[in-house]
Amino acid sequence: MGAALERAADDPFSNPVMTMALTISRRIDQGTLTDGDLNGLVCWLRDEAFQARAERIAAYVGLDSSQTLEAGMAELARRLVRPDPNDSAIPFAQFRRAVDRTRFSAVFTAHPTFSLPYPVGDALARAASGESGAECFTSHRPLPVTLEDEFDQAHAAIARGRDAIDLLTGAILDAARETWAGRWLDLAPRPVTLTTWVGYDTDGRTDIGWWDTLRLRLRMKLYQLERVEAQLACLPSGAPILALTQAAIAAVRDQIAVSPNGVDAAAVGLFAQALVGRREESLVTPEPLLALFPAALAAASDTEKRALLVVKAGLVSHNLGLAHTHVRLNSSQLHNGVRQRLGLADPPADPSRRRVLLGAINTALDEVKPEPVNFGTLMAEQASAARLMMTVAQMVKHIDAASPVRFLIAETETGYTLLTALYFAKLFGIEDRIEISPLFETAEALSQGGRIIEEALRSPHYRAYLKRTGKLCVQFGYSDSGRYVGQIAATYLIERLRMKLCEAMVKHGLRDVEIVLFDTHGESIGRGAHPGSLQDRLAYLSPAAGRRAFDAAGIAYREESAFQGGDGYLLFGTPALASAVILRIAEFALTGTDEADDPIYQDPDFAADFFATIRSSMEELVEDPGYAAMLGTFGPALIDRTGSRPAARQSDSSGGPAIIGHPRELRAIPNNAILQQLGWCANTLQGLGLAASRNPDAVSELRRTSPRFRRSMDFASHALRHSHLDVLRAVVETLDPGTWLDRAGHSRIPGRREALTAVATGLEQLGIWSEVLAMFRRVHADHLALRAAWPDAPTMPERELLLHALRLACIHRIWILTAMIPDFAPRLGVMRTGLQQRLLRLDVPAALTTLGRIFPSAPDDTSGTDFGEPGTSPNVLGYGREHAEIFTPLGRYFALVREISAAVSHEVGAFG
């Protein structure tokens, strides 16, 4: 690989990645590179990338520090007591305000990033923690994931997170006891909490019924009670609390045992009776338990007092759940539900009708009367929005009345949406126990988010609701916004929106309302996670300028941050990792970042122009038909399914893979994953060259002096380490029919010229070449501008380049084998040309199934059967040769394609 790169440095027409792919293919033909050699090379490269990823994870969370985690927590607690070590301690009341209010929540989501088998992910976490990670795995490809798998993995991660929070709580209590010996018993520290929506998120999912949501919420309640039981088991002074807890555990277990798996009336009735009949016994608030703590503390030794306070803090902070609860649905579901109930049929997106809609929904809010809900009502409800709100009502009534439930609304683009949610909350009597939150994720919503909130704030009902609950909750999406406007530009839009929300709260007299800012990013740069360190990640998502604006306005704020799916849970994969993450979060939430005035804000015109240029360029690329063709031709086939949802939003009618006409037809995470696998992180890089070329000196200076701008450019640095123009060029050349005709002209292998020509013909029939080439020229020009403005920008290392070359070689072999499939008459609704098109798009598993039926390896066994008359001996040859020489190698090469994708994900450090 290195030699190919050296030759290409002096030859502008040479592509080292394509050269290497052709060299690999030639050695396979010559027999000098066997299947075993190829597989062994891929596994070695994959395992090297795995080990490097483990080392980066350790550094990311700070496990490579010489200070132990326990010492780090103790040091943080001492700093809270005495910010200036040479001065006296702060007043106790100030300390209590700092630690007895939640400042940050880590949110565990079920995004489809379960890209590793659980044992491999576990080994990766242990390797990052310095434990043994030397296990040898045949494959790192993911296995099918169910909702139960997602929930179990989330539960394990959350449990380790809670253990880490207990360590933090203990450190805070120890520091307080040393300083305020008589008052530390009054504390219930809860600066950091955990939240989950796994099993409760119905946006884009049809596999989660209300019965699943309630069953899984009951399990989270059980885990919390069992946690309290385990903590109290060795504390004699806590015996009365333990007895009440054990009674509640028995009741909750019985409730879970009769939870239904559908809408069978008898089963639902039995479940309802268990919830309603044993409501008091199972506890619906922690108050009966908390009421017993004063007596237990009075009877406890000093050691037991500390342990009891840790248990108490866990109950106060999380009530009757191992984690807090988020539910989610789409704004269109709310619009459909209110249209059904109130007859409001005008489209909310039509500005000319919005005033009418707002007036109508405010009138409905004037008149709405709470309706009682039972499980019969829930079973009969057909509107998904009303059904989810009823589910929350039953959750609040019968499972945990102490914890408000976050109600997240995806694709919120009008204040009317928030008022419809409030209408349903009032209708079912839970407006005081629900936190309505818009999700701003599209470019339009991020640009107009301030107006959307203003629109809702003009309603006296919405303002009264915020005053009553004391919180304004908002959610920011990074995946969709990043893939449409560019990840760097999207974060700038989110930062501006935060400022606008602060202004809106001041304008409407909401200084006494806390704002909750939930950043729904992932673990990759394509989904908004800073690649450098967890400290940088937190500071990047919540810039110091925004925090100072809220402080200046006197508005309390809480940060929330997502840990998405398997990649996110990995950061809580061992006790050491979980403790490191909680410590970094607590350091950020309780002490902030010590940053002076950032020069990026001193020239707002430069910032606006820089980020607007990136946005405009990315939006143009998204609309380029060649971009969709590049993503969709065989991109979805490069990645295994990593969650419960398909990569594409729809399928074509031919039974083949979905034909992607626009990036919107892909979901965000697969979209990002495909870009990683194609070797070009376009959603981070596109437009950066044009933006930087307009003022390269200012860009260079700000990279040096501005923490905010430097963190943005860190995204570009990481993207460039995992992007290479020659990788993308090799993909483009692979899709070029002319490349295959050139190869045919030089081939000396019997039959190979015809096979290569057949591939060229098939690619011509795809009809994408000219569009893909035009798209590549667009990307190429921007990249040249970036390299001119940033000469020392990083490049992709040789190991990763070799992985891409190996995979292209495998794809080439698949296509050559495709051309060798024998001709056949139309069978099973399939023609040979259609099958070839599917294989060019790497729909290999389905194509092999079809080929196995058309060309069985052996005929059906008829021996021993009397057919009533004599006949010739049956033909027992079948199509064994075709299977051995074509179909089996097809499957083997495709498995290597996917295994290499797992290795590339290790190199990048995340999926999607």
PDB file of N, CA, C and O in Angstrom, residues 42 46 115-116 139-142 634-642 647 657 677 803 806-807 810-811 814 841-846 890-906 911:
ATOM      1  N   VAL A  42      -7.704  -9.832   6.434  1.00  0.00           N
ATOM      2  CA  VAL A  42      -8.822  -8.989   6.869  1.00  0.00           C
ATOM      3  C   VAL A  42      -8.990  -9.073   8.382  1.00  0.00           C
ATOM      4  O   VAL A  42      -9.160  -8.046   9.066  1.00  0.00           O
ATOM      5  N   ARG A  46      -8.590  -6.059  11.014  1.00  0.00           N
ATOM      6  CA  ARG A  46      -9.743  -5.762  11.869  1.00  0.00           C
ATOM      7  C   ARG A  46      -9.352  -5.764  13.334  1.00  0.00           C
ATOM      8  O   ARG A  46      -9.724  -4.868  14.108  1.00  0.00           O
ATOM      9  N   SER A 115     -23.710  -2.322  16.375  1.00  0.00           N
ATOM     10  CA  SER A 115     -22.937  -2.784  15.223  1.00  0.00           C
ATOM     11  C   SER A 115     -21.955  -3.891  15.571  1.00  0.00           C
ATOM     12  O   SER A 115     -21.227  -4.356  14.692  1.00  0.00           O
ATOM     13  N   LEU A 116     -21.912  -4.304  16.830  1.00  0.00           N
ATOM     14  CA  LEU A 116     -21.030  -5.388  17.246  1.00  0.00           C
ATOM     15  C   LEU A 116     -21.834  -6.460  17.973  1.00  0.00           C
ATOM     16  O   LEU A 116     -22.774  -6.129  18.714  1.00  0.00           O
ATOM     17  N   SER A 139     -15.832 -13.388  13.868  1.00  0.00           N
ATOM     18  CA  SER A 139     -16.436 -12.266  13.150  1.00  0.00           C
ATOM     19  C   SER A 139     -16.810 -11.165  14.128  1.00  0.00           C
ATOM     20  O   SER A 139     -17.126 -11.439  15.294  1.00  0.00           O
ATOM     21  N   HIS A 140     -16.757  -9.933  13.638  1.00  0.00           N
ATOM     22  CA  HIS A 140     -17.233  -8.778  14.406  1.00  0.00           C
ATOM     23  C   HIS A 140     -18.527  -8.242  13.830  1.00  0.00           C
ATOM     24  O   HIS A 140     -18.955  -7.143  14.206  1.00  0.00           O
ATOM     25  N   ARG A 141     -19.155  -8.985  12.938  1.00  0.00           N
ATOM     26  CA  ARG A 141     -20.418  -8.525  12.349  1.00  0.00           C
ATOM     27  C   ARG A 141     -21.549  -8.660  13.356  1.00  0.00           C
ATOM     28  O   ARG A 141     -21.589  -9.617  14.139  1.00  0.00           O
ATOM     29  N   PRO A 142     -22.505  -7.743  13.353  1.00  0.00           N
ATOM     30  CA  PRO A 142     -23.578  -7.786  14.349  1.00  0.00           C
ATOM     31  C   PRO A 142     -24.560  -8.915  14.097  1.00  0.00           C
ATOM     32  O   PRO A 142     -24.741  -9.374  12.960  1.00  0.00           O
ATOM     33  N   PHE A 634     -24.737   0.602  -4.116  1.00  0.00           N
ATOM     34  CA  PHE A 634     -24.468  -0.562  -3.273  1.00  0.00           C
ATOM     35  C   PHE A 634     -24.119  -0.162  -1.844  1.00  0.00           C
ATOM     36  O   PHE A 634     -23.760  -0.999  -1.033  1.00  0.00           O
ATOM     37  N   GLY A 635     -24.255   1.130  -1.523  1.00  0.00           N
ATOM     38  CA  GLY A 635     -23.926   1.585  -0.178  1.00  0.00           C
ATOM     39  C   GLY A 635     -24.678   0.868   0.923  1.00  0.00           C
ATOM     40  O   GLY A 635     -24.059   0.392   1.896  1.00  0.00           O
ATOM     41  N   PRO A 636     -26.027   0.736   0.827  1.00  0.00           N
ATOM     42  CA  PRO A 636     -26.739   0.049   1.908  1.00  0.00           C
ATOM     43  C   PRO A 636     -26.301  -1.394   2.109  1.00  0.00           C
ATOM     44  O   PRO A 636     -26.411  -1.928   3.214  1.00  0.00           O
ATOM     45  N   ALA A 637     -25.781  -2.041   1.046  1.00  0.00           N
ATOM     46  CA  ALA A 637     -25.354  -3.434   1.169  1.00  0.00           C
ATOM     47  C   ALA A 637     -24.015  -3.569   1.874  1.00  0.00           C
ATOM     48  O   ALA A 637     -23.627  -4.669   2.259  1.00  0.00           O
ATOM     49  N   LEU A 638     -23.284  -2.473   2.055  1.00  0.00           N
ATOM     50  CA  LEU A 638     -21.992  -2.549   2.734  1.00  0.00           C
ATOM     51  C   LEU A 638     -22.138  -2.743   4.234  1.00  0.00           C
ATOM     52  O   LEU A 638     -21.186  -3.160   4.901  1.00  0.00           O
ATOM     53  N   ILE A 639     -23.296  -2.439   4.784  1.00  0.00           N
ATOM     54  CA  ILE A 639     -23.466  -2.450   6.235  1.00  0.00           C
ATOM     55  C   ILE A 639     -24.522  -3.476   6.635  1.00  0.00           C
ATOM     56  O   ILE A 639     -25.530  -3.657   5.965  1.00  0.00           O
ATOM     57  N   ASP A 640     -24.262  -4.145   7.740  1.00  0.00           N
ATOM     58  CA  ASP A 640     -25.255  -5.047   8.315  1.00  0.00           C
ATOM     59  C   ASP A 640     -26.327  -4.241   9.020  1.00  0.00           C
ATOM     60  O   ASP A 640     -26.125  -3.083   9.397  1.00  0.00           O
ATOM     61  N   ARG A 641     -27.451  -4.862   9.203  1.00  0.00           N
ATOM     62  CA  ARG A 641     -28.524  -4.222   9.964  1.00  0.00           C
ATOM     63  C   ARG A 641     -28.102  -4.140  11.428  1.00  0.00           C
ATOM     64  O   ARG A 641     -27.685  -5.140  12.021  1.00  0.00           O
ATOM     65  N   THR A 642     -28.195  -2.977  12.019  1.00  0.00           N
ATOM     66  CA  THR A 642     -27.679  -2.759  13.371  1.00  0.00           C
ATOM     67  C   THR A 642     -28.770  -2.332  14.349  1.00  0.00           C
ATOM     68  O   THR A 642     -28.476  -1.786  15.406  1.00  0.00           O
ATOM     69  N   ALA A 647     -32.469  -0.003   6.749  1.00  0.00           N
ATOM     70  CA  ALA A 647     -31.649   1.163   6.431  1.00  0.00           C
ATOM     71  C   ALA A 647     -32.384   2.138   5.534  1.00  0.00           C
ATOM     72  O   ALA A 647     -32.224   3.344   5.637  1.00  0.00           O
ATOM     73  N   PRO A 657     -33.351  -4.652  -3.472  1.00  0.00           N
ATOM     74  CA  PRO A 657     -33.081  -3.595  -2.503  1.00  0.00           C
ATOM     75  C   PRO A 657     -33.715  -2.279  -2.952  1.00  0.00           C
ATOM     76  O   PRO A 657     -33.934  -2.056  -4.138  1.00  0.00           O
ATOM     77  N   GLN A 677     -18.162   4.134   5.074  1.00  0.00           N
ATOM     78  CA  GLN A 677     -17.702   2.963   4.334  1.00  0.00           C
ATOM     79  C   GLN A 677     -17.229   3.318   2.933  1.00  0.00           C
ATOM     80  O   GLN A 677     -16.399   2.604   2.355  1.00  0.00           O
ATOM     81  N   LEU A 803      -7.752  -1.535   3.895  1.00  0.00           N
ATOM     82  CA  LEU A 803      -9.077  -2.135   4.091  1.00  0.00           C
ATOM     83  C   LEU A 803     -10.014  -1.766   2.944  1.00  0.00           C
ATOM     84  O   LEU A 803     -10.748  -2.611   2.423  1.00  0.00           O
ATOM     85  N   LEU A 806      -8.994  -3.708  -0.159  1.00  0.00           N
ATOM     86  CA  LEU A 806      -9.404  -5.109  -0.045  1.00  0.00           C
ATOM     87  C   LEU A 806     -10.896  -5.273  -0.332  1.00  0.00           C
ATOM     88  O   LEU A 806     -11.309  -6.206  -1.028  1.00  0.00           O
ATOM     89  N   ARG A 807     -11.685  -4.361   0.199  1.00  0.00           N
ATOM     90  CA  ARG A 807     -13.130  -4.506  -0.022  1.00  0.00           C
ATOM     91  C   ARG A 807     -13.486  -4.265  -1.485  1.00  0.00           C
ATOM     92  O   ARG A 807     -14.343  -4.965  -2.038  1.00  0.00           O
ATOM     93  N   CYS A 810     -12.875  -7.370  -3.311  1.00  0.00           N
ATOM     94  CA  CYS A 810     -13.946  -8.346  -3.082  1.00  0.00           C
ATOM     95  C   CYS A 810     -15.187  -8.014  -3.905  1.00  0.00           C
ATOM     96  O   CYS A 810     -15.844  -8.912  -4.465  1.00  0.00           O
ATOM     97  N   ILE A 811     -15.536  -6.735  -3.976  1.00  0.00           N
ATOM     98  CA  ILE A 811     -16.692  -6.325  -4.783  1.00  0.00           C
ATOM     99  C   ILE A 811     -16.443  -6.645  -6.255  1.00  0.00           C
ATOM    100  O   ILE A 811     -17.332  -7.151  -6.960  1.00  0.00           O
ATOM    101  N   ILE A 814     -17.024 -10.275  -6.795  1.00  0.00           N
ATOM    102  CA  ILE A 814     -18.459 -10.594  -6.805  1.00  0.00           C
ATOM    103  C   ILE A 814     -19.052 -10.287  -8.175  1.00  0.00           C
ATOM    104  O   ILE A 814     -19.812 -11.082  -8.744  1.00  0.00           O
ATOM    105  N   ARG A 841     -25.723  -4.320  -7.223  1.00  0.00           N
ATOM    106  CA  ARG A 841     -26.031  -3.504  -6.042  1.00  0.00           C
ATOM    107  C   ARG A 841     -25.786  -4.278  -4.755  1.00  0.00           C
ATOM    108  O   ARG A 841     -26.197  -3.881  -3.678  1.00  0.00           O
ATOM    109  N   LEU A 842     -25.107  -5.433  -4.899  1.00  0.00           N
ATOM    110  CA  LEU A 842     -24.659  -6.270  -3.775  1.00  0.00           C
ATOM    111  C   LEU A 842     -25.805  -6.815  -2.937  1.00  0.00           C
ATOM    112  O   LEU A 842     -25.656  -7.014  -1.719  1.00  0.00           O
ATOM    113  N   ASP A 843     -26.927  -7.091  -3.583  1.00  0.00           N
ATOM    114  CA  ASP A 843     -28.024  -7.759  -2.885  1.00  0.00           C
ATOM    115  C   ASP A 843     -27.742  -9.261  -2.893  1.00  0.00           C
ATOM    116  O   ASP A 843     -28.508 -10.065  -3.430  1.00  0.00           O
ATOM    117  N   VAL A 844     -26.618  -9.631  -2.310  1.00  0.00           N
ATOM    118  CA  VAL A 844     -26.087 -10.983  -2.466  1.00  0.00           C
ATOM    119  C   VAL A 844     -26.888 -12.037  -1.716  1.00  0.00           C
ATOM    120  O   VAL A 844     -27.231 -13.078  -2.292  1.00  0.00           O
ATOM    121  N   PRO A 845     -27.208 -11.858  -0.426  1.00  0.00           N
ATOM    122  CA  PRO A 845     -27.919 -12.940   0.275  1.00  0.00           C
ATOM    123  C   PRO A 845     -29.236 -13.317  -0.399  1.00  0.00           C
ATOM    124  O   PRO A 845     -29.520 -14.516  -0.586  1.00  0.00           O
ATOM    125  N   ALA A 846     -30.046 -12.318  -0.769  1.00  0.00           N
ATOM    126  CA  ALA A 846     -31.325 -12.625  -1.410  1.00  0.00           C
ATOM    127  C   ALA A 846     -31.104 -13.258  -2.782  1.00  0.00           C
ATOM    128  O   ALA A 846     -31.821 -14.188  -3.175  1.00  0.00           O
ATOM    129  N   LEU A 890     -19.324 -16.372  -4.160  1.00  0.00           N
ATOM    130  CA  LEU A 890     -20.089 -15.135  -4.038  1.00  0.00           C
ATOM    131  C   LEU A 890     -20.397 -14.840  -2.566  1.00  0.00           C
ATOM    132  O   LEU A 890     -20.190 -13.724  -2.077  1.00  0.00           O
ATOM    133  N   GLY A 891     -20.910 -15.838  -1.877  1.00  0.00           N
ATOM    134  CA  GLY A 891     -21.237 -15.647  -0.468  1.00  0.00           C
ATOM    135  C   GLY A 891     -20.015 -15.364   0.384  1.00  0.00           C
ATOM    136  O   GLY A 891     -20.052 -14.552   1.309  1.00  0.00           O
ATOM    137  N   ARG A 892     -18.907 -16.021   0.047  1.00  0.00           N
ATOM    138  CA  ARG A 892     -17.679 -15.839   0.829  1.00  0.00           C
ATOM    139  C   ARG A 892     -17.133 -14.424   0.661  1.00  0.00           C
ATOM    140  O   ARG A 892     -16.746 -13.777   1.642  1.00  0.00           O
ATOM    141  N   TYR A 893     -17.105 -13.938  -0.569  1.00  0.00           N
ATOM    142  CA  TYR A 893     -16.612 -12.574  -0.796  1.00  0.00           C
ATOM    143  C   TYR A 893     -17.537 -11.542  -0.163  1.00  0.00           C
ATOM    144  O   TYR A 893     -17.073 -10.516   0.372  1.00  0.00           O
ATOM    145  N   PHE A 894     -18.836 -11.808  -0.207  1.00  0.00           N
ATOM    146  CA  PHE A 894     -19.758 -10.845   0.401  1.00  0.00           C
ATOM    147  C   PHE A 894     -19.573 -10.800   1.918  1.00  0.00           C
ATOM    148  O   PHE A 894     -19.628  -9.722   2.532  1.00  0.00           O
ATOM    149  N   ALA A 895     -19.334 -11.966   2.523  1.00  0.00           N
ATOM    150  CA  ALA A 895     -19.073 -11.985   3.969  1.00  0.00           C
ATOM    151  C   ALA A 895     -17.826 -11.165   4.296  1.00  0.00           C
ATOM    152  O   ALA A 895     -17.781 -10.459   5.311  1.00  0.00           O
ATOM    153  N   LEU A 896     -16.812 -11.225   3.432  1.00  0.00           N
ATOM    154  CA  LEU A 896     -15.616 -10.418   3.646  1.00  0.00           C
ATOM    155  C   LEU A 896     -15.918  -8.932   3.486  1.00  0.00           C
ATOM    156  O   LEU A 896     -15.365  -8.096   4.217  1.00  0.00           O
ATOM    157  N   VAL A 897     -16.773  -8.579   2.518  1.00  0.00           N
ATOM    158  CA  VAL A 897     -17.174  -7.179   2.353  1.00  0.00           C
ATOM    159  C   VAL A 897     -17.751  -6.647   3.665  1.00  0.00           C
ATOM    160  O   VAL A 897     -17.378  -5.566   4.133  1.00  0.00           O
ATOM    161  N   ARG A 898     -18.632  -7.407   4.262  1.00  0.00           N
ATOM    162  CA  ARG A 898     -19.265  -6.966   5.513  1.00  0.00           C
ATOM    163  C   ARG A 898     -18.275  -6.991   6.679  1.00  0.00           C
ATOM    164  O   ARG A 898     -18.340  -6.143   7.570  1.00  0.00           O
ATOM    165  N   GLU A 899     -17.363  -7.962   6.697  1.00  0.00           N
ATOM    166  CA  GLU A 899     -16.380  -8.007   7.779  1.00  0.00           C
ATOM    167  C   GLU A 899     -15.449  -6.803   7.711  1.00  0.00           C
ATOM    168  O   GLU A 899     -15.060  -6.227   8.734  1.00  0.00           O
ATOM    169  N   ILE A 900     -15.082  -6.414   6.483  1.00  0.00           N
ATOM    170  CA  ILE A 900     -14.249  -5.226   6.315  1.00  0.00           C
ATOM    171  C   ILE A 900     -15.001  -3.986   6.790  1.00  0.00           C
ATOM    172  O   ILE A 900     -14.405  -3.075   7.382  1.00  0.00           O
ATOM    173  N   SER A 901     -16.315  -3.948   6.580  1.00  0.00           N
ATOM    174  CA  SER A 901     -17.099  -2.817   7.073  1.00  0.00           C
ATOM    175  C   SER A 901     -17.016  -2.715   8.591  1.00  0.00           C
ATOM    176  O   SER A 901     -16.931  -1.619   9.148  1.00  0.00           O
ATOM    177  N   ALA A 902     -17.042  -3.866   9.275  1.00  0.00           N
ATOM    178  CA  ALA A 902     -16.884  -3.847  10.733  1.00  0.00           C
ATOM    179  C   ALA A 902     -15.514  -3.292  11.118  1.00  0.00           C
ATOM    180  O   ALA A 902     -15.376  -2.527  12.077  1.00  0.00           O
ATOM    181  N   ALA A 903     -14.487  -3.667  10.337  1.00  0.00           N
ATOM    182  CA  ALA A 903     -13.140  -3.157  10.613  1.00  0.00           C
ATOM    183  C   ALA A 903     -13.062  -1.653  10.388  1.00  0.00           C
ATOM    184  O   ALA A 903     -12.424  -0.928  11.175  1.00  0.00           O
ATOM    185  N   VAL A 904     -13.701  -1.158   9.323  1.00  0.00           N
ATOM    186  CA  VAL A 904     -13.705   0.284   9.059  1.00  0.00           C
ATOM    187  C   VAL A 904     -14.415   1.030  10.196  1.00  0.00           C
ATOM    188  O   VAL A 904     -13.985   2.109  10.609  1.00  0.00           O
ATOM    189  N   SER A 905     -15.498   0.453  10.704  1.00  0.00           N
ATOM    190  CA  SER A 905     -16.182   1.084  11.842  1.00  0.00           C
ATOM    191  C   SER A 905     -15.255   1.181  13.050  1.00  0.00           C
ATOM    192  O   SER A 905     -15.277   2.164  13.794  1.00  0.00           O
ATOM    193  N   HIS A 906     -14.434   0.160  13.273  1.00  0.00           N
ATOM    194  CA  HIS A 906     -13.436   0.240  14.356  1.00  0.00           C
ATOM    195  C   HIS A 906     -12.473   1.387  14.100  1.00  0.00           C
ATOM    196  O   HIS A 906     -12.114   2.137  15.023  1.00  0.00           O
ATOM    197  N   PHE A 911     -20.322   3.681  14.599  1.00  0.00           N
ATOM    198  CA  PHE A 911     -21.116   3.291  13.432  1.00  0.00           C
ATOM    199  C   PHE A 911     -22.062   4.431  13.090  1.00  0.00           C
ATOM    200  O   PHE A 911     -22.861   4.855  13.922  1.00  0.00           O
TER     201      PHE A 911
END
